[in-house]
Amino acid sequence: QVQLVESGGGLVQAGGSLRLSCAASEHSFSSYPMGWFRQAPRKEREFVAAIRWSGGNSFYADSVKGRFTISVDNTKNTVYLQMNSLKPEDTAVYYCATSRRVMSSTNWPKQNLYEYWGQGTQVTVSS
């Protein structure tokens, strides 16, 4: 069973940057997806970004496009989420997730397709 551990969250002022990391306990097949999701207070969890373990094409929610970048380091079994130009509405607990299903990128935002989840890391953006 894959274990995922997020890190890198914290408190930052609006306009600032943070980089989240998600370390996996084992190497995953290159075609499997890795996603970032977030859940703000009193809101449902939502998709943020996703990429395959092999790297290459990535997919973003419209709300973060142009500000966030997802990347992967296969040598470290780690996926990153670089978050720039942060806004107060980005405040949430951020989760990484992965699946052992090969799926098209159009399915990457579907949370129910991911079997393994990290514990989450809090990101707070002050205005």
Short mmCIF file of C-alpha atoms in Angstrom, two decimals:
data_model
loop_
_atom_site.label_atom_id
_atom_site.label_comp_id
_atom_site.label_asym_id
_atom_site.label_seq_id
_atom_site.Cartn_x
_atom_site.Cartn_y
_atom_site.Cartn_z
CA GLN A 1 0.00 0.00 0.00
CA VAL A 2 1.37 3.37 -1.01
CA GLN A 3 1.82 5.92 1.72
CA LEU A 4 1.89 9.62 0.90
CA VAL A 5 3.27 12.33 3.14
CA GLU A 6 2.72 16.02 2.38
CA SER A 7 4.86 18.84 3.69
CA GLY A 8 5.56 22.49 3.02
CA GLY A 9 2.37 24.11 4.18
CA GLY A 10 2.30 27.20 6.35
CA LEU A 11 1.20 30.78 6.73
CA VAL A 12 2.00 33.26 3.97
CA GLN A 13 0.84 36.73 3.01
CA ALA A 14 -1.22 37.30 -0.11
CA GLY A 15 1.03 37.49 -3.14
CA GLY A 16 3.56 35.15 -1.59
CA SER A 17 4.69 31.66 -2.55
CA LEU A 18 4.88 28.20 -1.06
CA ARG A 19 6.06 24.85 -2.36
CA LEU A 20 4.29 21.74 -1.22
CA SER A 21 5.90 18.32 -1.41
CA CYS A 22 4.33 14.89 -1.47
CA ALA A 23 6.65 11.96 -0.86
CA ALA A 24 5.50 8.48 -1.81
CA SER A 25 6.67 5.40 0.07
CA GLU A 26 7.37 3.51 -3.14
CA HIS A 27 7.92 4.05 -6.79
CA SER A 28 4.79 4.09 -8.91
CA PHE A 29 4.23 3.04 -12.47
CA SER A 30 5.03 5.98 -14.68
CA SER A 31 1.54 6.23 -16.19
CA TYR A 32 -0.27 6.46 -12.86
CA PRO A 33 -1.56 9.91 -11.93
CA MET A 34 -0.63 12.03 -8.97
CA GLY A 35 -3.04 14.75 -7.96
CA TRP A 36 -3.30 17.65 -5.57
CA PHE A 37 -6.66 18.51 -4.02
CA ARG A 38 -7.69 21.02 -1.40
CA GLN A 39 -10.47 21.55 1.08
CA ALA A 40 -11.29 24.96 2.45
CA PRO A 41 -13.32 25.43 5.64
CA ARG A 42 -16.99 24.62 5.13
CA LYS A 43 -16.38 23.65 1.50
CA GLU A 44 -16.08 20.38 -0.35
CA ARG A 45 -12.71 19.08 -1.39
CA GLU A 46 -11.78 20.20 -4.89
CA PHE A 47 -9.26 19.34 -7.56
CA VAL A 48 -6.17 21.55 -7.91
CA ALA A 49 -3.68 19.91 -10.28
CA ALA A 50 -2.46 16.53 -11.51
CA ILE A 51 0.39 14.96 -13.45
CA ARG A 52 1.61 11.50 -14.34
CA TRP A 53 4.52 10.05 -12.40
CA SER A 54 6.46 10.11 -15.67
CA GLY A 55 6.02 13.88 -15.82
CA GLY A 56 5.00 15.54 -19.02
CA ASN A 57 1.49 16.89 -19.42
CA SER A 58 -0.18 18.40 -16.41
CA PHE A 59 -3.71 19.54 -15.74
CA TYR A 60 -4.92 22.42 -13.56
CA ALA A 61 -8.13 23.77 -12.13
CA ASP A 62 -9.03 27.09 -13.69
CA SER A 63 -8.74 28.81 -10.32
CA VAL A 64 -5.00 28.07 -10.08
CA LYS A 65 -3.95 28.03 -13.72
CA GLY A 66 -1.00 30.32 -14.33
CA ARG A 67 -0.19 30.55 -10.62
CA PHE A 68 0.47 26.95 -9.56
CA THR A 69 2.87 24.45 -11.12
CA ILE A 70 2.92 20.72 -10.49
CA SER A 71 6.10 18.75 -11.08
CA VAL A 72 7.56 15.36 -10.27
CA ASP A 73 10.98 14.04 -9.27
CA ASN A 74 10.98 10.32 -9.94
CA THR A 75 14.38 9.84 -8.30
CA LYS A 76 12.84 10.93 -5.01
CA ASN A 77 9.32 9.54 -5.54
CA THR A 78 8.14 13.07 -4.83
CA VAL A 79 5.62 15.39 -6.44
CA TYR A 80 5.68 19.13 -5.88
CA LEU A 81 3.15 21.91 -6.07
CA GLN A 82 4.72 25.33 -6.52
CA MET A 83 2.18 27.95 -5.55
CA ASN A 84 2.81 31.57 -6.53
CA SER A 85 0.72 34.73 -6.27
CA LEU A 86 -1.24 33.18 -3.46
CA LYS A 87 -4.63 34.59 -2.57
CA PRO A 88 -6.66 34.34 0.65
CA GLU A 89 -9.09 32.07 -1.20
CA ASP A 90 -6.27 29.54 -1.62
CA THR A 91 -6.44 28.90 2.13
CA ALA A 92 -7.21 25.22 2.60
CA VAL A 93 -5.86 21.86 3.64
CA TYR A 94 -3.98 20.49 0.65
CA TYR A 95 -3.94 16.76 -0.03
CA CYS A 96 -1.97 14.70 -2.48
CA ALA A 97 -3.39 11.52 -3.90
CA THR A 98 -2.41 8.79 -6.31
CA SER A 99 -4.04 5.92 -8.08
CA ARG A 100 -2.93 2.60 -9.45
CA ARG A 101 -5.18 3.04 -12.42
CA VAL A 102 -4.06 4.28 -15.76
CA MET A 103 -6.57 6.95 -16.67
CA SER A 104 -6.87 9.70 -19.19
CA SER A 105 -6.14 13.21 -18.03
CA THR A 106 -9.82 14.09 -18.35
CA ASN A 107 -10.42 11.82 -15.34
CA TRP A 108 -7.68 13.27 -13.18
CA PRO A 109 -10.04 15.69 -11.36
CA LYS A 110 -12.29 12.85 -10.21
CA GLN A 111 -11.47 12.26 -6.55
CA ASN A 112 -13.22 8.92 -6.34
CA LEU A 113 -10.67 7.42 -8.75
CA TYR A 114 -7.77 7.94 -6.34
CA GLU A 115 -7.16 5.15 -3.81
CA TYR A 116 -4.28 6.59 -1.80
CA TRP A 117 -4.31 9.90 0.05
CA GLY A 118 -1.93 11.81 2.25
CA GLN A 119 -2.89 13.31 5.60
CA GLY A 120 -2.96 16.86 4.29
CA THR A 121 -0.99 20.03 4.96
CA GLN A 122 -2.50 23.37 5.95
CA VAL A 123 -1.96 26.42 3.77
CA THR A 124 -3.14 29.75 5.15
CA VAL A 125 -2.93 32.92 3.09
CA SER A 126 -3.46 36.16 4.97
CA SER A 127 -4.77 39.31 3.32
#
